[in-house]
């Protein structure tokens, strides 16, 4: 009789799974869990990085169905900070990462994918333990190995039909034999051939640098002040680790413990994180139109940076924990379950010049002005005020030094009271502004249009946005600043020559 008659139910189920069929039992579990989605997909490279997440108090597994096993993978279900998550471990390398991520996005309803773990470091300006969030990922292990004897100007094999390219660049090998020729020649880095779900089936596209999701990246910027542990037992890093947004990361099924290749990856690609899985996760998410971000903590300077054989032996566990801590904090920043991360709907504002109609111009023919200059003659007189002595105290509260009169470059006005340090800093860096207030530019514009000489005297009452433990210094020193502005005004008027008519006459 046929062998199938003697197979057990367990054997049949395993055979069907091996043939790519989802058993009715597993399928019903997947459908049941998907009704409770969508989920955040969390992808861990291996047990070394997975276990700290599973042990975290932030992760709460679903009691009724904590996991589903399928195709050699275990998909774990639970919550982190009230976000529903499904977690999968990939295993080592690009193929494992691609397979696990494709299963994840194909089987389950997802709203995004978060990948985390440890990585080698190619940037000597960063330290072990730092957590990097690259803007772009590339697979740096897809090569066209050039034939011996061909040069950089020679066409690669299959380059003409578009299978391969020389656009990205190459790695030149040193001499492979003791002879004079370089038999290994060079390898040319290649973009991935992809088939996005938004494209036409079987019509290939190419990509090398895969961008992470912009909304996730913007959210990740809030992590940059995260405090992370610095020591493993009594062995400590030279400074506390930090979270930083970096430009690029690269992946290949190669463990890079070679300083020369690390230096090449840094100089050629501006890569920081160097590891074995993230680009595969990125490529799958990109093709499947799933938003994703990657969080990688640096476990070692790839190729060595100290007398230690490999810093990952000591600090690998710290790096893994740091990646988990940052992942958990990132999840806590996401909007509540059921909502989406919206794009920056406010976008940006562009500063505009004023539309003016000077009395010296043609009526109804507009001109434009952004920076309005004060009268040069008034400004020259004002320079004589710079040694003016001004009071320093309000009752018993005194400023750290006596106030002074100074000519500054620029001031800005708007119908906005600025009590925000970030905007203050922007105004200073963008416009070199000193005085920030609400009226002077209007006076300047009217005077400029009407061809009337003018000048502005403003005393500083506070550091806009705060500069001390005082909630707003204007509450204490506002009256002093007002008196100082009056004193300087009076002294300025005293320096003016006699008027003849309505114009200030030159000396």
Short mmCIF file of C-alpha atoms in Angstrom, two decimals:
data_model
loop_
_atom_site.label_atom_id
_atom_site.label_comp_id
_atom_site.label_asym_id
_atom_site.label_seq_id
_atom_site.Cartn_x
_atom_site.Cartn_y
_atom_site.Cartn_z
CA UNK A 1 0.00 0.00 0.00
CA UNK A 2 1.16 3.61 -0.52
CA UNK A 3 3.44 4.92 2.16
CA UNK A 4 1.16 7.90 2.89
CA UNK A 5 -1.41 5.62 4.58
CA UNK A 6 1.06 4.87 7.35
CA UNK A 7 2.04 8.49 8.03
CA UNK A 8 0.98 9.95 11.34
CA UNK A 9 -0.93 13.21 11.53
CA UNK A 10 2.23 14.88 12.85
CA UNK A 11 4.27 13.53 9.91
CA UNK A 12 1.70 14.78 7.39
CA UNK A 13 1.62 18.21 8.96
CA UNK A 14 5.40 18.46 8.87
CA UNK A 15 5.50 17.24 5.26
CA UNK A 16 2.90 19.80 4.22
CA UNK A 17 4.81 22.58 5.95
CA UNK A 18 8.00 21.46 4.25
CA UNK A 19 6.19 21.69 0.92
CA UNK A 20 5.20 25.29 1.69
CA UNK A 21 1.63 24.64 2.80
CA UNK A 22 0.25 26.31 5.92
CA UNK A 23 -1.59 23.74 8.00
CA UNK A 24 -5.22 24.51 8.90
CA UNK A 25 -4.28 24.76 12.60
CA UNK A 26 -1.49 27.27 12.00
CA UNK A 27 -3.57 29.17 9.48
CA UNK A 28 -6.45 29.54 11.93
CA UNK A 29 -4.04 30.90 14.57
CA UNK A 30 -2.59 33.40 12.09
CA UNK A 31 -6.06 34.55 11.06
CA UNK A 32 -7.14 34.83 14.69
CA UNK A 33 -4.11 36.96 15.59
CA UNK A 34 -4.45 39.13 12.47
CA UNK A 35 -7.95 40.11 13.57
CA UNK A 36 -6.26 41.67 16.58
CA UNK A 37 -3.71 43.54 14.47
CA UNK A 38 -2.09 45.44 13.01
CA UNK A 39 1.20 44.84 14.82
CA UNK A 40 4.63 46.33 15.00
CA UNK A 41 6.98 43.72 13.59
CA UNK A 42 10.17 43.48 15.64
CA UNK A 43 13.10 41.66 14.07
CA UNK A 44 16.06 40.46 16.16
CA UNK A 45 19.19 38.90 14.60
CA UNK A 46 19.82 36.11 17.13
CA UNK A 47 19.28 34.91 20.70
CA UNK A 48 22.04 37.17 22.00
CA UNK A 49 19.91 40.19 21.12
CA UNK A 50 16.47 38.57 21.44
CA UNK A 51 16.79 37.35 25.03
CA UNK A 52 17.30 40.80 26.63
CA UNK A 53 14.06 41.95 24.97
CA UNK A 54 12.11 38.89 26.13
CA UNK A 55 13.49 39.42 29.64
CA UNK A 56 12.58 43.11 29.65
CA UNK A 57 9.76 44.19 31.95
CA UNK A 58 8.49 46.28 29.05
CA UNK A 59 7.59 43.17 27.04
CA UNK A 60 4.34 41.45 28.05
CA UNK A 61 3.56 38.26 26.07
CA UNK A 62 -0.01 37.40 25.16
CA UNK A 63 -1.14 34.78 27.69
CA UNK A 64 -3.66 33.09 25.39
CA UNK A 65 -1.33 32.69 22.38
CA UNK A 66 2.26 33.74 23.16
CA UNK A 67 3.70 32.43 19.87
CA UNK A 68 3.08 30.69 16.55
CA UNK A 69 5.71 28.36 15.07
CA UNK A 70 5.95 28.21 11.29
CA UNK A 71 8.62 27.40 8.71
CA UNK A 72 11.35 27.03 11.32
CA UNK A 73 10.58 30.42 12.86
CA UNK A 74 8.82 31.36 16.10
CA UNK A 75 6.61 34.44 15.94
CA UNK A 76 6.04 35.80 19.45
CA UNK A 77 3.05 38.01 20.29
CA UNK A 78 2.72 40.54 23.07
CA UNK A 79 2.78 44.21 23.95
CA UNK A 80 5.46 46.82 24.54
CA UNK A 81 4.23 50.13 25.96
CA UNK A 82 0.67 49.29 24.87
CA UNK A 83 1.81 48.64 21.30
CA UNK A 84 0.91 45.23 19.89
CA UNK A 85 4.04 43.53 18.64
CA UNK A 86 5.06 40.34 16.86
CA UNK A 87 8.70 39.38 17.34
CA UNK A 88 10.81 37.09 15.17
CA UNK A 89 14.46 36.05 15.31
CA UNK A 90 16.20 35.82 11.93
CA UNK A 91 19.44 33.95 12.49
CA UNK A 92 22.83 34.90 11.07
CA UNK A 93 23.28 36.57 7.71
CA UNK A 94 21.41 38.13 4.81
CA UNK A 95 19.50 35.05 3.63
CA UNK A 96 18.10 34.27 7.08
CA UNK A 97 17.17 37.91 7.64
CA UNK A 98 15.44 38.15 4.27
CA UNK A 99 13.47 34.93 4.75
CA UNK A 100 12.34 35.77 8.29
CA UNK A 101 11.31 39.32 7.36
CA UNK A 102 9.42 38.18 4.27
CA UNK A 103 7.52 35.60 6.32
CA UNK A 104 6.74 38.26 8.92
CA UNK A 105 5.30 40.78 6.47
CA UNK A 106 3.49 38.13 4.40
CA UNK A 107 1.82 36.29 7.27
CA UNK A 108 0.83 39.11 9.60
CA UNK A 109 -0.88 42.48 9.46
CA UNK A 110 1.86 44.98 10.19
CA UNK A 111 1.98 48.76 10.47
CA UNK A 112 5.77 48.87 10.57
CA UNK A 113 8.99 46.94 11.20
CA UNK A 114 11.63 47.71 13.82
CA UNK A 115 14.97 45.93 13.52
CA UNK A 116 17.56 46.09 16.29
CA UNK A 117 20.79 44.49 17.45
CA UNK A 118 24.53 45.05 17.66
CA UNK A 119 26.97 46.05 14.95
CA UNK A 120 30.62 46.64 14.25
CA UNK A 121 31.68 50.28 14.13
CA UNK A 122 33.47 51.92 11.19
CA UNK A 123 33.51 55.47 12.58
CA UNK A 124 36.45 56.09 14.92
CA UNK A 125 34.67 59.20 16.27
CA UNK A 126 32.02 57.04 17.93
CA UNK A 127 32.50 54.75 20.91
CA UNK A 128 31.57 51.18 21.76
CA UNK A 129 28.10 51.13 23.31
CA UNK A 130 26.81 54.03 21.22
CA UNK A 131 23.48 53.29 19.54
CA UNK A 132 23.25 54.26 15.87
CA UNK A 133 20.17 54.83 13.75
CA UNK A 134 21.29 55.05 10.10
CA UNK A 135 19.28 56.96 7.52
CA UNK A 136 20.18 54.50 4.73
CA UNK A 137 21.16 50.85 4.40
CA UNK A 138 22.93 49.00 1.60
CA UNK A 139 23.91 45.42 0.88
CA UNK A 140 27.68 45.69 0.42
CA UNK A 141 28.18 42.03 -0.48
CA UNK A 142 26.68 41.93 -3.99
CA UNK A 143 29.66 42.06 -6.36
CA UNK A 144 30.69 41.62 -9.95
CA UNK A 145 34.20 40.14 -9.69
CA UNK A 146 36.06 41.50 -12.66
CA UNK A 147 38.04 39.27 -15.01
CA UNK A 148 41.81 39.26 -14.66
CA UNK A 149 43.39 41.66 -17.12
CA UNK A 150 40.41 44.01 -17.45
CA UNK A 151 40.72 47.59 -16.22
CA UNK A 152 38.34 50.10 -14.69
CA UNK A 153 37.41 51.41 -18.14
CA UNK A 154 36.53 47.96 -19.46
CA UNK A 155 32.87 46.96 -19.53
CA UNK A 156 31.87 44.32 -16.98
CA UNK A 157 30.39 41.00 -17.99
CA UNK A 158 26.62 41.46 -18.58
CA UNK A 159 26.89 45.22 -18.03
CA UNK A 160 25.44 46.04 -21.46
CA UNK A 161 21.98 44.48 -20.81
CA UNK A 162 21.76 46.28 -17.46
CA UNK A 163 22.45 43.32 -15.15
CA UNK A 164 25.55 44.96 -13.66
CA UNK A 165 27.01 48.44 -13.37
CA UNK A 166 30.19 50.34 -12.56
CA UNK A 167 28.29 53.30 -11.10
CA UNK A 168 28.76 52.47 -7.41
CA UNK A 169 32.48 51.71 -7.44
CA UNK A 170 34.99 48.97 -6.78
CA UNK A 171 37.42 47.45 -4.31
CA UNK A 172 40.91 46.83 -5.70
CA UNK A 173 42.73 43.76 -4.39
CA UNK A 174 46.44 43.53 -3.74
CA UNK A 175 48.58 40.94 -5.47
CA UNK A 176 47.24 37.44 -4.88
CA UNK A 177 50.37 35.54 -5.97
CA UNK A 178 54.08 36.10 -5.57
CA UNK A 179 54.18 37.05 -9.21
CA UNK A 180 53.82 40.50 -10.66
CA UNK A 181 50.17 40.29 -11.69
CA UNK A 182 47.09 40.93 -9.56
CA UNK A 183 45.10 37.82 -10.42
CA UNK A 184 42.21 38.80 -8.11
CA UNK A 185 41.85 42.13 -9.93
CA UNK A 186 38.87 43.99 -8.37
CA UNK A 187 35.22 43.65 -7.37
CA UNK A 188 32.51 46.13 -8.35
CA UNK A 189 29.71 46.83 -5.87
CA UNK A 190 26.25 46.23 -7.32
CA UNK A 191 22.75 47.49 -6.53
CA UNK A 192 20.05 45.03 -5.59
CA UNK A 193 17.55 43.85 -8.18
CA UNK A 194 14.13 44.37 -6.58
CA UNK A 195 10.46 43.79 -7.45
CA UNK A 196 8.33 46.22 -5.38
CA UNK A 197 4.68 45.43 -4.75
CA UNK A 198 3.90 48.86 -6.18
CA UNK A 199 5.60 47.95 -9.46
CA UNK A 200 4.88 45.48 -12.25
CA UNK A 201 5.54 41.78 -11.48
CA UNK A 202 8.75 40.47 -13.07
CA UNK A 203 9.81 43.99 -14.09
CA UNK A 204 12.94 44.61 -12.09
CA UNK A 205 14.13 47.82 -10.49
CA UNK A 206 17.50 48.54 -8.89
CA UNK A 207 18.45 50.13 -5.57
CA UNK A 208 21.64 50.36 -3.55
CA UNK A 209 20.86 52.75 -0.68
CA UNK A 210 17.52 51.95 0.97
CA UNK A 211 16.10 54.84 3.05
CA UNK A 212 14.47 54.20 6.41
CA UNK A 213 11.01 55.63 7.02
CA UNK A 214 11.13 59.42 7.44
CA UNK A 215 8.44 59.50 10.14
CA UNK A 216 10.27 56.85 12.16
CA UNK A 217 13.55 58.72 11.67
CA UNK A 218 12.05 61.99 12.89
CA UNK A 219 10.66 60.20 15.92
CA UNK A 220 14.07 58.62 16.58
CA UNK A 221 15.61 62.08 16.96
CA UNK A 222 13.82 62.30 20.30
CA UNK A 223 16.04 59.46 21.54
CA UNK A 224 19.31 61.35 21.26
CA UNK A 225 19.34 62.36 24.95
CA UNK A 226 18.71 58.81 26.19
CA UNK A 227 20.93 57.84 29.12
CA UNK A 228 22.54 54.40 28.71
CA UNK A 229 24.73 52.25 30.99
CA UNK A 230 28.49 52.65 30.65
CA UNK A 231 29.99 49.66 32.47
CA UNK A 232 30.09 45.86 32.37
CA UNK A 233 30.78 44.85 35.97
CA UNK A 234 33.86 46.97 36.82
CA UNK A 235 34.97 47.54 33.20
CA UNK A 236 33.73 50.89 31.95
CA UNK A 237 33.69 52.72 28.65
CA UNK A 238 35.57 56.06 28.46
CA UNK A 239 32.28 58.00 28.29
CA UNK A 240 28.55 57.23 28.61
CA UNK A 241 27.11 55.79 25.38
CA UNK A 242 24.85 58.00 23.31
CA UNK A 243 22.14 57.57 20.67
CA UNK A 244 23.00 59.20 17.36
CA UNK A 245 21.44 59.47 13.91
CA UNK A 246 24.10 58.50 11.37
CA UNK A 247 24.21 58.64 7.61
CA UNK A 248 24.66 55.04 6.48
CA UNK A 249 24.97 51.41 7.49
CA UNK A 250 26.10 48.43 5.40
CA UNK A 251 25.36 44.72 5.62
CA UNK A 252 26.79 41.59 4.03
CA UNK A 253 27.09 37.95 5.03
CA UNK A 254 30.62 38.72 6.18
CA UNK A 255 31.83 39.29 9.75
CA UNK A 256 34.18 42.26 9.40
CA UNK A 257 37.06 42.06 11.87
CA UNK A 258 39.57 43.71 9.56
CA UNK A 259 40.67 47.32 10.08
CA UNK A 260 41.65 47.90 6.44
CA UNK A 261 38.23 46.88 5.11
CA UNK A 262 36.54 48.87 7.90
CA UNK A 263 38.47 51.96 6.79
CA UNK A 264 37.51 51.30 3.17
CA UNK A 265 33.79 51.01 4.03
CA UNK A 266 33.99 54.26 5.94
CA UNK A 267 35.85 56.21 3.24
CA UNK A 268 33.93 54.72 0.31
CA UNK A 269 30.39 54.66 1.70
CA UNK A 270 30.51 56.85 4.83
CA UNK A 271 29.26 53.79 6.70
CA UNK A 272 29.05 53.66 10.49
CA UNK A 273 27.25 50.43 11.40
CA UNK A 274 28.72 47.33 9.75
CA UNK A 275 26.85 44.05 10.23
CA UNK A 276 25.13 41.10 8.56
CA UNK A 277 21.33 41.46 8.45
CA UNK A 278 19.86 44.99 8.39
CA UNK A 279 20.10 45.58 4.63
CA UNK A 280 18.06 42.41 4.03
CA UNK A 281 15.35 43.63 6.42
CA UNK A 282 15.48 47.03 4.70
CA UNK A 283 15.19 45.56 1.19
CA UNK A 284 12.20 43.39 2.09
CA UNK A 285 10.37 46.27 3.80
CA UNK A 286 11.15 48.61 0.91
CA UNK A 287 9.77 46.17 -1.65
CA UNK A 288 6.70 45.40 0.47
CA UNK A 289 6.07 49.12 1.16
CA UNK A 290 6.30 48.66 4.94
CA UNK A 291 7.80 51.53 7.01
CA UNK A 292 10.90 50.46 8.92
CA UNK A 293 13.81 51.71 10.99
CA UNK A 294 16.97 50.01 12.26
CA UNK A 295 18.56 50.48 15.70
CA UNK A 296 22.10 49.09 16.02
CA UNK A 297 24.37 49.45 19.06
CA UNK A 298 28.12 49.40 18.40
CA UNK A 299 29.80 46.44 20.09
CA UNK A 300 33.33 46.90 18.72
CA UNK A 301 35.49 48.92 16.37
CA UNK A 302 35.52 46.53 13.41
CA UNK A 303 39.06 45.25 13.04
CA UNK A 304 40.12 46.33 16.51
CA UNK A 305 40.72 49.59 18.27
CA UNK A 306 42.62 48.53 21.37
CA UNK A 307 44.84 45.79 22.74
CA UNK A 308 41.77 43.62 23.25
CA UNK A 309 41.33 40.90 20.65
CA UNK A 310 37.78 42.06 19.98
CA UNK A 311 35.91 44.51 22.18
CA UNK A 312 32.66 42.65 21.47
CA UNK A 313 33.87 39.91 23.84
CA UNK A 314 33.62 42.41 26.70
CA UNK A 315 31.02 44.95 25.63
CA UNK A 316 28.78 42.86 23.38
CA UNK A 317 26.26 42.26 26.17
CA UNK A 318 26.21 45.98 27.03
CA UNK A 319 25.66 46.89 23.38
CA UNK A 320 22.85 44.33 23.07
CA UNK A 321 21.13 45.72 26.16
CA UNK A 322 21.54 49.28 24.90
CA UNK A 323 19.89 48.36 21.60
CA UNK A 324 16.95 46.85 23.50
CA UNK A 325 16.63 49.89 25.79
CA UNK A 326 16.54 52.26 22.82
CA UNK A 327 14.09 50.01 20.96
CA UNK A 328 11.72 49.99 23.94
CA UNK A 329 11.94 53.76 24.29
CA UNK A 330 11.29 54.20 20.57
CA UNK A 331 8.16 52.03 20.81
CA UNK A 332 6.95 54.15 23.74
CA UNK A 333 7.17 57.25 21.53
CA UNK A 334 4.89 55.80 18.86
CA UNK A 335 1.27 57.01 18.69
CA UNK A 336 -1.37 54.94 20.52
CA UNK A 337 -2.55 51.66 19.06
CA UNK A 338 -4.80 52.11 16.06
CA UNK A 339 -3.37 55.46 14.99
CA UNK A 340 -0.67 56.20 12.49
CA UNK A 341 2.42 58.31 12.49
CA UNK A 342 1.49 61.23 10.33
CA UNK A 343 3.85 63.12 8.14
CA UNK A 344 4.92 66.58 9.19
CA UNK A 345 1.67 68.25 8.13
CA UNK A 346 2.94 71.68 9.19
CA UNK A 347 5.91 71.22 6.83
CA UNK A 348 8.00 74.45 6.92
CA UNK A 349 7.70 78.20 6.65
CA UNK A 350 9.82 80.38 4.38
CA UNK A 351 10.75 83.84 5.62
CA UNK A 352 9.60 86.59 3.27
CA UNK A 353 10.63 90.20 2.65
CA UNK A 354 8.10 92.95 3.23
CA UNK A 355 6.24 94.43 0.29
CA UNK A 356 6.78 98.21 0.54
CA UNK A 357 5.70 101.36 -1.36
CA UNK A 358 8.28 104.09 -0.65
CA UNK A 359 7.26 107.76 -1.03
CA UNK A 360 10.26 108.12 -3.33
CA UNK A 361 8.93 105.41 -5.65
CA UNK A 362 5.94 105.10 -7.98
CA UNK A 363 2.53 104.63 -6.30
CA UNK A 364 1.24 101.04 -6.46
CA UNK A 365 4.60 99.79 -7.75
CA UNK A 366 5.89 97.56 -5.01
CA UNK A 367 9.43 97.03 -3.80
CA UNK A 368 10.74 94.49 -1.30
CA UNK A 369 12.85 94.79 1.85
CA UNK A 370 13.77 92.30 4.55
CA UNK A 371 16.62 94.01 6.42
CA UNK A 372 15.87 97.68 6.99
CA UNK A 373 18.97 99.76 7.84
CA UNK A 374 18.84 102.38 10.58
CA UNK A 375 20.04 105.89 9.77
CA UNK A 376 23.84 105.95 9.46
CA UNK A 377 24.15 109.38 11.03
CA UNK A 378 22.05 108.32 14.04
CA UNK A 379 24.14 105.15 14.30
CA UNK A 380 27.35 107.19 14.33
CA UNK A 381 26.01 109.30 17.21
CA UNK A 382 24.92 106.15 19.06
CA UNK A 383 28.49 104.84 19.00
CA UNK A 384 29.31 107.63 21.50
CA UNK A 385 26.99 106.00 24.06
CA UNK A 386 29.04 102.84 24.52
CA UNK A 387 30.70 104.05 27.77
CA UNK A 388 27.41 104.96 29.39
CA UNK A 389 27.17 103.84 33.05
CA UNK A 390 23.89 102.09 33.85
CA UNK A 391 22.40 100.73 37.09
CA UNK A 392 23.08 97.06 37.88
CA UNK A 393 20.60 96.13 40.64
CA UNK A 394 16.90 95.88 41.36
CA UNK A 395 16.62 96.37 45.13
CA UNK A 396 19.10 93.77 46.42
CA UNK A 397 19.11 91.57 43.30
CA UNK A 398 22.06 92.43 41.06
CA UNK A 399 23.25 91.43 37.62
CA UNK A 400 26.64 89.67 37.39
CA UNK A 401 28.20 92.79 35.74
CA UNK A 402 27.16 96.38 35.01
CA UNK A 403 24.99 96.70 31.86
CA UNK A 404 26.61 98.25 28.80
CA UNK A 405 25.52 99.93 25.58
CA UNK A 406 26.60 98.12 22.43
CA UNK A 407 26.03 98.42 18.70
CA UNK A 408 24.87 95.04 17.36
CA UNK A 409 24.33 93.68 13.90
CA UNK A 410 20.65 92.79 13.69
CA UNK A 411 17.34 92.69 15.52
CA UNK A 412 14.12 90.93 14.56
CA UNK A 413 10.45 91.59 15.28
CA UNK A 414 7.22 89.64 14.91
CA UNK A 415 3.83 89.56 16.61
CA UNK A 416 5.11 86.68 18.68
CA UNK A 417 6.45 86.72 22.25
CA UNK A 418 9.50 84.45 22.06
CA UNK A 419 10.00 82.48 25.27
CA UNK A 420 11.43 79.40 23.56
CA UNK A 421 15.14 78.60 23.66
CA UNK A 422 15.12 76.54 20.46
CA UNK A 423 13.61 79.35 18.40
CA UNK A 424 15.91 81.86 20.05
CA UNK A 425 18.88 79.74 19.00
CA UNK A 426 17.51 79.47 15.47
CA UNK A 427 17.06 83.25 15.18
CA UNK A 428 20.62 83.75 16.33
CA UNK A 429 22.15 81.17 14.01
CA UNK A 430 19.97 82.00 11.00
CA UNK A 431 19.88 85.81 11.20
CA UNK A 432 22.64 86.73 13.71
CA UNK A 433 19.86 88.46 15.65
CA UNK A 434 20.43 89.95 19.11
CA UNK A 435 17.29 91.86 20.04
CA UNK A 436 14.08 89.84 19.64
CA UNK A 437 10.81 91.72 20.17
CA UNK A 438 7.45 92.64 18.67
CA UNK A 439 7.40 96.23 17.29
CA UNK A 440 10.69 97.72 16.04
CA UNK A 441 10.61 96.28 12.53
CA UNK A 442 7.20 97.90 11.94
CA UNK A 443 8.61 101.31 12.96
CA UNK A 444 11.64 100.68 10.76
CA UNK A 445 9.53 99.77 7.73
CA UNK A 446 7.26 102.82 8.05
CA UNK A 447 10.23 105.16 8.53
CA UNK A 448 12.02 103.57 5.58
CA UNK A 449 8.97 103.94 3.31
CA UNK A 450 8.40 107.53 4.40
CA UNK A 451 12.10 108.43 4.06
CA UNK A 452 12.41 109.45 7.73
CA UNK A 453 15.72 108.77 9.53
CA UNK A 454 15.27 106.44 12.49
CA UNK A 455 17.10 104.41 15.09
CA UNK A 456 16.01 101.82 17.68
CA UNK A 457 17.25 101.50 21.28
CA UNK A 458 16.28 98.27 23.03
CA UNK A 459 17.45 97.12 26.47
CA UNK A 460 17.62 93.34 27.02
CA UNK A 461 15.21 92.17 29.73
CA UNK A 462 15.74 88.40 29.50
CA UNK A 463 17.43 85.61 27.55
CA UNK A 464 14.53 84.56 25.33
CA UNK A 465 13.52 81.05 26.32
CA UNK A 466 15.36 81.16 29.62
CA UNK A 467 18.99 81.15 30.63
CA UNK A 468 18.93 80.48 34.35
CA UNK A 469 16.85 78.87 37.06
CA UNK A 470 14.62 81.96 36.97
CA UNK A 471 11.48 81.13 34.99
CA UNK A 472 11.78 84.35 33.00
CA UNK A 473 14.35 86.99 33.92
CA UNK A 474 12.02 89.76 32.68
CA UNK A 475 9.91 89.27 35.82
CA UNK A 476 12.83 90.58 37.89
CA UNK A 477 14.90 92.76 35.57
CA UNK A 478 12.22 94.06 33.20
CA UNK A 479 11.87 97.33 35.13
CA UNK A 480 15.65 97.80 35.17
CA UNK A 481 15.85 97.21 31.42
CA UNK A 482 13.04 99.70 30.78
CA UNK A 483 14.83 102.40 32.84
CA UNK A 484 18.10 101.66 31.05
CA UNK A 485 16.47 102.10 27.65
CA UNK A 486 15.04 105.46 28.77
CA UNK A 487 18.41 106.62 30.16
CA UNK A 488 20.16 105.77 26.90
CA UNK A 489 17.40 107.40 24.85
CA UNK A 490 17.72 110.63 26.86
CA UNK A 491 21.49 110.66 26.51
CA UNK A 492 21.18 110.00 22.76
CA UNK A 493 18.79 112.93 22.36
CA UNK A 494 21.25 115.08 24.27
CA UNK A 495 23.93 114.32 21.70
CA UNK A 496 21.84 115.41 18.72
CA UNK A 497 22.60 118.77 17.10
CA UNK A 498 20.00 121.50 16.85
CA UNK A 499 17.13 120.77 14.44
CA UNK A 500 16.50 122.94 11.41
CA UNK A 501 13.09 122.17 10.07
CA UNK A 502 12.33 118.47 10.26
CA UNK A 503 15.66 116.98 9.17
CA UNK A 504 18.78 116.25 11.15
CA UNK A 505 21.56 118.36 9.74
CA UNK A 506 25.07 117.03 9.41
CA UNK A 507 27.84 118.65 11.40
#
